[in-house]
Every structure is written in structure tokens, then in C-alpha cells.
PDB file of C-alpha atoms in Angstrom:
ATOM      1  CA  GLN A 226       0.339  12.113  34.760  1.00 95.00           C
ATOM      2  CA  ILE A 227       1.101  13.155  31.192  1.00 97.00           C
ATOM      3  CA  THR A 228      -1.376  15.455  29.458  1.00 98.00           C
ATOM      4  CA  LEU A 229      -1.224  17.310  26.160  1.00 98.00           C
ATOM      5  CA  LYS A 230      -3.690  19.923  24.928  1.00 98.00           C
ATOM      6  CA  GLU A 231      -3.862  21.639  21.568  1.00 98.00           C
ATOM      7  CA  SER A 232      -4.893  25.231  21.023  1.00 98.00           C
ATOM      8  CA  GLY A 233      -5.289  27.480  18.046  1.00 98.00           C
ATOM      9  CA  PRO A 234      -7.752  28.649  15.496  1.00 98.00           C
ATOM     10  CA  THR A 235     -10.614  26.401  14.533  1.00 97.00           C
ATOM     11  CA  LEU A 236     -11.245  28.193  11.233  1.00 98.00           C
ATOM     12  CA  VAL A 237      -8.591  29.478   8.807  1.00 98.00           C
ATOM     13  CA  LYS A 238      -8.943  30.817   5.299  1.00 98.00           C
ATOM     14  CA  PRO A 239      -7.279  29.295   2.278  1.00 98.00           C
ATOM     15  CA  THR A 240      -3.647  30.533   1.748  1.00 97.00           C
ATOM     16  CA  GLN A 241      -3.402  31.518   5.420  1.00 98.00           C
ATOM     17  CA  THR A 242      -0.763  30.109   7.805  1.00 98.00           C
ATOM     18  CA  LEU A 243      -1.952  27.913  10.693  1.00 98.00           C
ATOM     19  CA  THR A 244      -0.272  28.104  14.024  1.00 98.00           C
ATOM     20  CA  LEU A 245      -1.076  25.488  16.615  1.00 98.00           C
ATOM     21  CA  THR A 246       0.253  25.196  20.159  1.00 98.00           C
ATOM     22  CA  CYS A 247       0.621  22.045  22.175  1.00 98.00           C
ATOM     23  CA  THR A 248       0.794  22.664  25.909  1.00 98.00           C
ATOM     24  CA  PHE A 249       1.836  19.670  27.935  1.00 98.00           C
ATOM     25  CA  SER A 250       2.464  18.592  31.504  1.00 97.00           C
ATOM     26  CA  GLY A 251       3.782  15.594  33.367  1.00 97.00           C
ATOM     27  CA  PHE A 252       7.080  15.457  31.434  1.00 96.00           C
ATOM     28  CA  SER A 253       9.912  17.652  30.304  1.00 96.00           C
ATOM     29  CA  LEU A 254      11.092  18.169  26.785  1.00 96.00           C
ATOM     30  CA  SER A 255      14.542  18.453  28.059  1.00 95.00           C
ATOM     31  CA  THR A 256      14.630  14.854  29.103  1.00 94.00           C
ATOM     32  CA  SER A 257      16.805  12.642  26.965  1.00 94.00           C
ATOM     33  CA  GLY A 258      14.798  10.654  24.379  1.00 91.00           C
ATOM     34  CA  VAL A 259      11.510  12.567  24.724  1.00 95.00           C
ATOM     35  CA  GLY A 260       9.764  13.992  21.735  1.00 95.00           C
ATOM     36  CA  VAL A 261       6.509  15.661  20.891  1.00 97.00           C
ATOM     37  CA  GLY A 262       4.863  15.390  17.545  1.00 97.00           C
ATOM     38  CA  TRP A 263       1.790  16.346  15.511  1.00 98.00           C
ATOM     39  CA  ILE A 264      -0.615  14.046  13.780  1.00 98.00           C
ATOM     40  CA  ARG A 265      -3.676  15.037  11.798  1.00 98.00           C
ATOM     41  CA  GLN A 266      -6.873  13.139  10.747  1.00 98.00           C
ATOM     42  CA  PRO A 267      -9.253  14.501   8.137  1.00 98.00           C
ATOM     43  CA  PRO A 268     -12.920  13.690   8.947  1.00 97.00           C
ATOM     44  CA  GLY A 269     -13.570  10.060   8.358  1.00 96.00           C
ATOM     45  CA  LYS A 270     -10.104   9.401   7.166  1.00 97.00           C
ATOM     46  CA  ALA A 271      -6.815   7.860   8.398  1.00 97.00           C
ATOM     47  CA  LEU A 272      -4.150   9.249  10.641  1.00 98.00           C
ATOM     48  CA  GLU A 273      -1.314  11.212   9.043  1.00 98.00           C
ATOM     49  CA  TRP A 274       1.998  12.072  10.809  1.00 97.00           C
ATOM     50  CA  LEU A 275       3.152  15.620  10.264  1.00 97.00           C
ATOM     51  CA  ALA A 276       6.199  16.394  12.395  1.00 96.00           C
ATOM     52  CA  LEU A 277       8.302  15.547  15.455  1.00 96.00           C
ATOM     53  CA  ILE A 278      10.609  17.494  17.702  1.00 96.00           C
ATOM     54  CA  TYR A 279      12.958  15.918  20.199  1.00 95.00           C
ATOM     55  CA  TRP A 280      14.567  16.984  23.427  1.00 95.00           C
ATOM     56  CA  ASP A 281      17.822  17.715  21.621  1.00 94.00           C
ATOM     57  CA  ASP A 282      15.958  19.993  19.083  1.00 95.00           C
ATOM     58  CA  HIS A 283      16.217  17.464  16.300  1.00 94.00           C
ATOM     59  CA  LYS A 284      13.241  17.997  14.030  1.00 95.00           C
ATOM     60  CA  ARG A 285      11.598  15.626  11.536  1.00 94.00           C
ATOM     61  CA  TYR A 286       8.876  16.304   8.993  1.00 95.00           C
ATOM     62  CA  SER A 287       6.546  14.397   6.773  1.00 95.00           C
ATOM     63  CA  PRO A 288       8.233  14.365   3.297  1.00 93.00           C
ATOM     64  CA  SER A 289       5.055  15.358   1.576  1.00 94.00           C
ATOM     65  CA  LEU A 290       4.485  18.403   3.795  1.00 96.00           C
ATOM     66  CA  ASN A 291       8.046  19.330   4.679  1.00 95.00           C
ATOM     67  CA  ALA A 292       8.014  22.610   2.714  1.00 97.00           C
ATOM     68  CA  ARG A 293       4.988  23.858   4.614  1.00 98.00           C
ATOM     69  CA  LEU A 294       5.738  22.809   8.178  1.00 98.00           C
ATOM     70  CA  THR A 295       7.809  24.238  10.990  1.00 98.00           C
ATOM     71  CA  ILE A 296       7.878  22.774  14.471  1.00 98.00           C
ATOM     72  CA  THR A 297       9.512  24.514  17.450  1.00 98.00           C
ATOM     73  CA  LYS A 298       9.650  24.048  21.212  1.00 97.00           C
ATOM     74  CA  ASP A 299       9.738  26.242  24.233  1.00 97.00           C
ATOM     75  CA  THR A 300      10.972  24.010  26.995  1.00 96.00           C
ATOM     76  CA  SER A 301      10.395  26.689  29.717  1.00 95.00           C
ATOM     77  CA  LYS A 302       6.811  26.932  28.876  1.00 97.00           C
ATOM     78  CA  ASN A 303       6.201  23.248  28.109  1.00 97.00           C
ATOM     79  CA  GLN A 304       4.982  24.043  24.700  1.00 98.00           C
ATOM     80  CA  VAL A 305       5.495  22.902  21.155  1.00 98.00           C
ATOM     81  CA  VAL A 306       4.319  25.027  18.206  1.00 98.00           C
ATOM     82  CA  LEU A 307       3.453  23.829  14.724  1.00 98.00           C
ATOM     83  CA  THR A 308       3.004  26.169  11.834  1.00 98.00           C
ATOM     84  CA  MET A 309       1.620  25.117   8.428  1.00 98.00           C
ATOM     85  CA  THR A 310       1.677  27.539   5.561  1.00 98.00           C
ATOM     86  CA  LYS A 311      -0.564  27.833   2.542  1.00 98.00           C
ATOM     87  CA  MET A 312      -3.590  26.164   4.094  1.00 98.00           C
ATOM     88  CA  ASP A 313      -6.059  24.652   1.723  1.00 98.00           C
ATOM     89  CA  PRO A 314      -9.479  23.085   2.253  1.00 98.00           C
ATOM     90  CA  VAL A 315      -7.934  19.613   1.938  1.00 98.00           C
ATOM     91  CA  ASP A 316      -6.038  20.441   5.206  1.00 98.00           C
ATOM     92  CA  THR A 317      -9.292  20.379   7.138  1.00 98.00           C
ATOM     93  CA  ALA A 318      -8.634  17.914   9.868  1.00 98.00           C
ATOM     94  CA  THR A 319      -8.345  17.223  13.616  1.00 98.00           C
ATOM     95  CA  TYR A 320      -4.788  18.073  14.622  1.00 98.00           C
ATOM     96  CA  SER A 321      -3.387  16.245  17.633  1.00 98.00           C
ATOM     97  CA  CYS A 322      -0.138  16.502  19.490  1.00 98.00           C
ATOM     98  CA  VAL A 323       1.482  13.377  20.791  1.00 98.00           C
ATOM     99  CA  HIS A 324       4.266  12.271  23.220  1.00 97.00           C
ATOM    100  CA  THR A 325       7.002   9.764  22.437  1.00 95.00           C
ATOM    101  CA  LEU A 326       9.477   8.503  25.035  1.00 92.00           C
ATOM    102  CA  LEU A 327      12.161   7.127  22.721  1.00 85.00           C
ATOM    103  CA  LYS A 328      13.784   9.123  19.925  1.00 78.00           C
ATOM    104  CA  TYR A 329      14.711   6.031  17.964  1.00 84.00           C
ATOM    105  CA  LYS A 330      11.380   4.364  18.412  1.00 88.00           C
ATOM    106  CA  PRO A 331       8.748   7.008  17.914  1.00 92.00           C
ATOM    107  CA  TYR A 332       5.458   5.419  18.772  1.00 96.00           C
ATOM    108  CA  PHE A 333       2.982   7.568  20.699  1.00 97.00           C
ATOM    109  CA  ASP A 334       1.863   6.640  24.185  1.00 97.00           C
ATOM    110  CA  TYR A 335       0.006   9.828  24.997  1.00 98.00           C
ATOM    111  CA  TRP A 336      -2.245  11.924  22.735  1.00 98.00           C
ATOM    112  CA  GLY A 337      -3.980  15.247  23.108  1.00 98.00           C
ATOM    113  CA  GLN A 338      -7.725  15.407  22.568  1.00 97.00           C
ATOM    114  CA  GLY A 339      -7.137  17.109  19.194  1.00 98.00           C
ATOM    115  CA  ILE A 340      -8.432  20.369  17.684  1.00 98.00           C
ATOM    116  CA  LEU A 341     -10.622  20.400  14.559  1.00 98.00           C
ATOM    117  CA  VAL A 342      -9.295  22.961  12.115  1.00 98.00           C
ATOM    118  CA  THR A 343     -11.535  23.871   9.204  1.00 98.00           C
ATOM    119  CA  VAL A 344     -10.167  25.637   6.175  1.00 98.00           C
ATOM    120  CA  SER A 345     -12.779  27.601   4.342  1.00 97.00           C
ATOM    121  CA  SER A 346     -13.283  31.121   2.968  1.00 96.00           C
TER     122      SER A 346
ATOM    123  CA  ASP B 134       8.742   6.364   1.835  1.00 86.00           C
ATOM    124  CA  ILE B 135       7.491   3.220   3.603  1.00 92.00           C
ATOM    125  CA  GLN B 136       3.809   2.482   2.814  1.00 95.00           C
ATOM    126  CA  MET B 137       1.640   0.536   5.278  1.00 97.00           C
ATOM    127  CA  THR B 138      -1.338  -1.445   3.967  1.00 98.00           C
ATOM    128  CA  GLN B 139      -3.951  -2.876   6.369  1.00 98.00           C
ATOM    129  CA  SER B 140      -6.467  -5.574   5.564  1.00 97.00           C
ATOM    130  CA  PRO B 141      -9.293  -5.805   5.687  1.00 97.00           C
ATOM    131  CA  SER B 142     -10.529  -2.334   5.680  1.00 98.00           C
ATOM    132  CA  THR B 143     -13.683  -3.415   7.426  1.00 98.00           C
ATOM    133  CA  LEU B 144     -14.280  -6.512   9.503  1.00 97.00           C
ATOM    134  CA  SER B 145     -17.687  -7.721  10.740  1.00 98.00           C
ATOM    135  CA  ALA B 146     -17.517  -9.828  13.922  1.00 97.00           C
ATOM    136  CA  SER B 147     -19.462 -10.948  16.934  1.00 97.00           C
ATOM    137  CA  VAL B 148     -18.660 -10.785  20.600  1.00 98.00           C
ATOM    138  CA  GLY B 149     -16.463 -13.743  21.410  1.00 97.00           C
ATOM    139  CA  ASP B 150     -14.972 -14.034  17.988  1.00 98.00           C
ATOM    140  CA  ARG B 151     -11.177 -14.307  17.412  1.00 98.00           C
ATOM    141  CA  VAL B 152     -10.268 -11.307  15.198  1.00 98.00           C
ATOM    142  CA  THR B 153      -7.115 -10.868  13.159  1.00 98.00           C
ATOM    143  CA  ILE B 154      -5.955  -7.721  11.333  1.00 98.00           C
ATOM    144  CA  THR B 155      -2.991  -7.678   9.011  1.00 98.00           C
ATOM    145  CA  CYS B 156      -0.573  -4.865   8.302  1.00 98.00           C
ATOM    146  CA  ARG B 157       1.930  -5.075   5.500  1.00 98.00           C
ATOM    147  CA  ALA B 158       4.927  -2.807   4.993  1.00 97.00           C
ATOM    148  CA  SER B 159       6.317  -1.926   1.581  1.00 96.00           C
ATOM    149  CA  GLN B 160       9.788  -2.774   2.818  1.00 94.00           C
ATOM    150  CA  SER B 161      11.260  -4.489   5.862  1.00 94.00           C
ATOM    151  CA  ILE B 162      10.705  -2.538   9.067  1.00 94.00           C
ATOM    152  CA  GLY B 163      12.105  -5.141  11.534  1.00 94.00           C
ATOM    153  CA  SER B 164       9.864  -5.143  14.541  1.00 96.00           C
ATOM    154  CA  TRP B 165       9.260  -1.420  14.627  1.00 95.00           C
ATOM    155  CA  LEU B 166       5.544  -1.452  14.509  1.00 97.00           C
ATOM    156  CA  ALA B 167       2.781  -0.154  16.793  1.00 98.00           C
ATOM    157  CA  TRP B 168      -0.976  -0.712  16.856  1.00 98.00           C
ATOM    158  CA  TYR B 169      -3.636   1.721  18.044  1.00 98.00           C
ATOM    159  CA  GLN B 170      -7.339   1.553  18.816  1.00 98.00           C
ATOM    160  CA  GLN B 171      -9.513   4.538  18.013  1.00 98.00           C
ATOM    161  CA  LYS B 172     -13.104   5.037  18.921  1.00 97.00           C
ATOM    162  CA  PRO B 173     -15.310   7.715  17.302  1.00 95.00           C
ATOM    163  CA  GLY B 174     -14.509  11.203  18.551  1.00 95.00           C
ATOM    164  CA  LYS B 175     -11.643   9.948  20.708  1.00 97.00           C
ATOM    165  CA  ALA B 176      -7.848  10.047  20.406  1.00 97.00           C
ATOM    166  CA  PRO B 177      -6.111   6.720  19.429  1.00 98.00           C
ATOM    167  CA  LYS B 178      -4.962   4.523  22.210  1.00 98.00           C
ATOM    168  CA  LEU B 179      -1.629   2.698  22.029  1.00 98.00           C
ATOM    169  CA  LEU B 180      -2.136  -1.056  22.294  1.00 98.00           C
ATOM    170  CA  ILE B 181       1.096  -2.708  21.098  1.00 98.00           C
ATOM    171  CA  TYR B 182       4.534  -1.431  20.367  1.00 97.00           C
ATOM    172  CA  ASP B 183       7.681  -3.165  18.906  1.00 96.00           C
ATOM    173  CA  ALA B 184       5.268  -5.453  17.094  1.00 98.00           C
ATOM    174  CA  SER B 185       4.437  -7.618  20.045  1.00 98.00           C
ATOM    175  CA  SER B 186       4.846  -5.689  23.353  1.00 98.00           C
ATOM    176  CA  LEU B 187       1.604  -4.987  25.141  1.00 98.00           C
ATOM    177  CA  GLU B 188       1.275  -1.434  26.416  1.00 97.00           C
ATOM    178  CA  GLY B 189       0.542  -1.221  30.176  1.00 96.00           C
ATOM    179  CA  GLY B 190      -3.106  -1.519  31.061  1.00 97.00           C
ATOM    180  CA  VAL B 191      -4.113  -3.062  27.763  1.00 98.00           C
ATOM    181  CA  PRO B 192      -6.139  -6.333  28.115  1.00 98.00           C
ATOM    182  CA  SER B 193      -4.229  -9.476  27.407  1.00 98.00           C
ATOM    183  CA  ARG B 194      -6.754 -10.546  24.734  1.00 98.00           C
ATOM    184  CA  PHE B 195      -4.854  -8.127  22.495  1.00 98.00           C
ATOM    185  CA  SER B 196      -1.664  -9.534  20.964  1.00 98.00           C
ATOM    186  CA  GLY B 197       0.688  -8.570  18.143  1.00 98.00           C
ATOM    187  CA  SER B 198       3.039 -10.619  16.048  1.00 98.00           C
ATOM    188  CA  GLY B 199       5.165 -10.461  12.964  1.00 98.00           C
ATOM    189  CA  SER B 200       8.452  -8.936  11.742  1.00 97.00           C
ATOM    190  CA  GLY B 201       9.909  -7.735   8.489  1.00 96.00           C
ATOM    191  CA  THR B 202       6.946  -6.820   6.214  1.00 97.00           C
ATOM    192  CA  GLU B 203       3.973  -8.664   7.621  1.00 98.00           C
ATOM    193  CA  PHE B 204       2.310  -8.080  10.997  1.00 98.00           C
ATOM    194  CA  THR B 205      -0.877  -9.087  12.732  1.00 98.00           C
ATOM    195  CA  LEU B 206      -3.020  -7.796  15.553  1.00 98.00           C
ATOM    196  CA  THR B 207      -5.148 -10.498  17.130  1.00 98.00           C
ATOM    197  CA  ILE B 208      -8.073 -10.060  19.552  1.00 98.00           C
ATOM    198  CA  SER B 209      -8.525 -13.472  21.073  1.00 98.00           C
ATOM    199  CA  SER B 210     -12.106 -13.033  22.132  1.00 98.00           C
ATOM    200  CA  LEU B 211     -13.788  -9.876  20.963  1.00 98.00           C
ATOM    201  CA  GLN B 212     -15.522  -7.842  23.667  1.00 98.00           C
ATOM    202  CA  PRO B 213     -18.236  -5.121  23.237  1.00 97.00           C
ATOM    203  CA  ASP B 214     -15.612  -2.484  24.057  1.00 97.00           C
ATOM    204  CA  ASP B 215     -13.387  -3.585  21.172  1.00 98.00           C
ATOM    205  CA  PHE B 216     -15.626  -2.391  18.315  1.00 98.00           C
ATOM    206  CA  ALA B 217     -13.426   0.481  16.978  1.00 98.00           C
ATOM    207  CA  THR B 218     -10.999   1.338  14.233  1.00 98.00           C
ATOM    208  CA  TYR B 219      -7.437  -0.036  14.462  1.00 98.00           C
ATOM    209  CA  TYR B 220      -4.314   1.508  12.964  1.00 98.00           C
ATOM    210  CA  CYS B 221      -0.791   0.218  12.508  1.00 98.00           C
ATOM    211  CA  GLN B 222       2.160   2.532  12.515  1.00 98.00           C
ATOM    212  CA  GLN B 223       5.726   1.937  11.425  1.00 97.00           C
ATOM    213  CA  TYR B 224       8.691   3.710  12.997  1.00 94.00           C
ATOM    214  CA  ASN B 225      11.553   1.821  11.340  1.00 83.00           C
ATOM    215  CA  THR B 226      13.032   5.074  10.166  1.00 71.00           C
ATOM    216  CA  TYR B 227      12.825   7.177  13.257  1.00 68.00           C
ATOM    217  CA  SER B 228      12.901  10.291  11.170  1.00 72.00           C
ATOM    218  CA  GLN B 229       9.674   9.341   9.417  1.00 82.00           C
ATOM    219  CA  VAL B 230       6.506   7.716  10.585  1.00 94.00           C
ATOM    220  CA  THR B 231       3.723   6.111   8.568  1.00 96.00           C
ATOM    221  CA  PHE B 232       0.237   4.890   9.548  1.00 98.00           C
ATOM    222  CA  GLY B 233      -1.877   2.254   7.816  1.00 98.00           C
ATOM    223  CA  GLN B 234      -5.295   3.339   6.468  1.00 98.00           C
ATOM    224  CA  GLY B 235      -7.172   1.698   9.320  1.00 98.00           C
ATOM    225  CA  THR B 236      -9.409  -1.292   9.903  1.00 98.00           C
ATOM    226  CA  ARG B 237     -12.854  -0.816  11.247  1.00 98.00           C
ATOM    227  CA  VAL B 238     -14.221  -3.658  13.405  1.00 98.00           C
ATOM    228  CA  GLU B 239     -18.023  -3.538  13.278  1.00 97.00           C
ATOM    229  CA  VAL B 240     -20.812  -5.598  14.719  1.00 94.00           C
ATOM    230  CA  LYS B 241     -21.861  -8.538  12.568  1.00 94.00           C
TER     231      LYS B 241
END
């Protein structure tokens, strides 16, 4: 059974860097094709894809947020970490990690419960 | 960037209705489209992938069609559990992913 769970701060100040960790089970990020990504959703708004990292360490980022995002993986710990710099109140959202089985067809079959991150001074 | 536009934004329907949601891509994406259902406070659930393939465990009243730039999600007979928000997602360029803005299906 595949599960993913997000952890990290729920409150950050403007200009700070956000670091979120996705801890997963039920699959290995060393298996060919597999990827883990991050998606966020501001309250009452639509889903926004942020980043993906694949089993081969290829990384992909949202073009609009590319300069602020870094995604890394620790295969031995079954974890993926997302950092986002220069946080702003508009970055207030629920951040979710997701699983994709196929590198060349990244749709998301498993989702974490999400973590609400509020950006406020 | 590929933009995804869903219509309508809100849809009012009754149990038993046939419901259709449209998703349009700003350029051709082949059949690389997924549909998700999201209920308040919950994570999205994958319904359809590759435009028309039903994810395991999803009721057969859900179906997807289309290719190129126009896609539809159809619920053949709306059930009480189907009132939710639906999102389309393109993955034509595997390096970038885009979601539609969502369609809320509400009780008429």
C-alpha cells in the first residue's frame, strides 16, 4: 500500500525559506519510472504543480517558480524534500506530495494528505 | 506553457443527471490528460488517465474522451457521492504539468 505524508512548518514568515519533507512507503524511488512531486493549492483555489523528481534524479520545476524551488531525494530514507525560497503571503497554500509511476506520463495516482502552510509575519 | 481551461466553472445538477465537463488545451496534447475528483478538505483522487482510461476502483459511470485540444469528462448518472470539484491535468510535456482551474459540481 502506497502512502505519502508531508511534514514541515505550518507557519513561515515572509522572505523565509520553506522546507517540506515527503516521507513515503509502499514503493521505492529507485524503481525505474517512479517519481515524486509536489503540488500546492491556495485556499479555495486551483491545484498548481510545483516540482517532480524521478528515480534517475531527473528534476523538473514549474517555470514560474523555477528560481525559488529545489527538490531532492534520499532514497535510503524514502524521503523527498522541497525547498522554496523567498516565501510570500501569496504562497499560503496546502502543499501535497504525490506519486507518479511513469516518468513520461506524470499523472498522480497517490496523494499525501497535504500540509497547510501559512505565510505571515 | 500549455494552458488548460475548464468549462463550466460551476455546474448545478441533480442526482441521476448526465453531467459533462469540458477541458481545453492551448495546444495539442495528444491523449495525455488526466481527470481528478476533489472533495472539501480531501486530496484529489485520480479518475481517468490517458484521456479515457479508467483508474482502478473508479465507478464505470465516469468516462473520459477527447484528444488533441478538447476533452470531456462525463458522469453518466450523477450520484450523491459525485458532488465535488473536478480538475483536468495535462502531461503532454513530461517535464511540465498543468492543471485546469476546476469545475465544481453542486446540487441543483
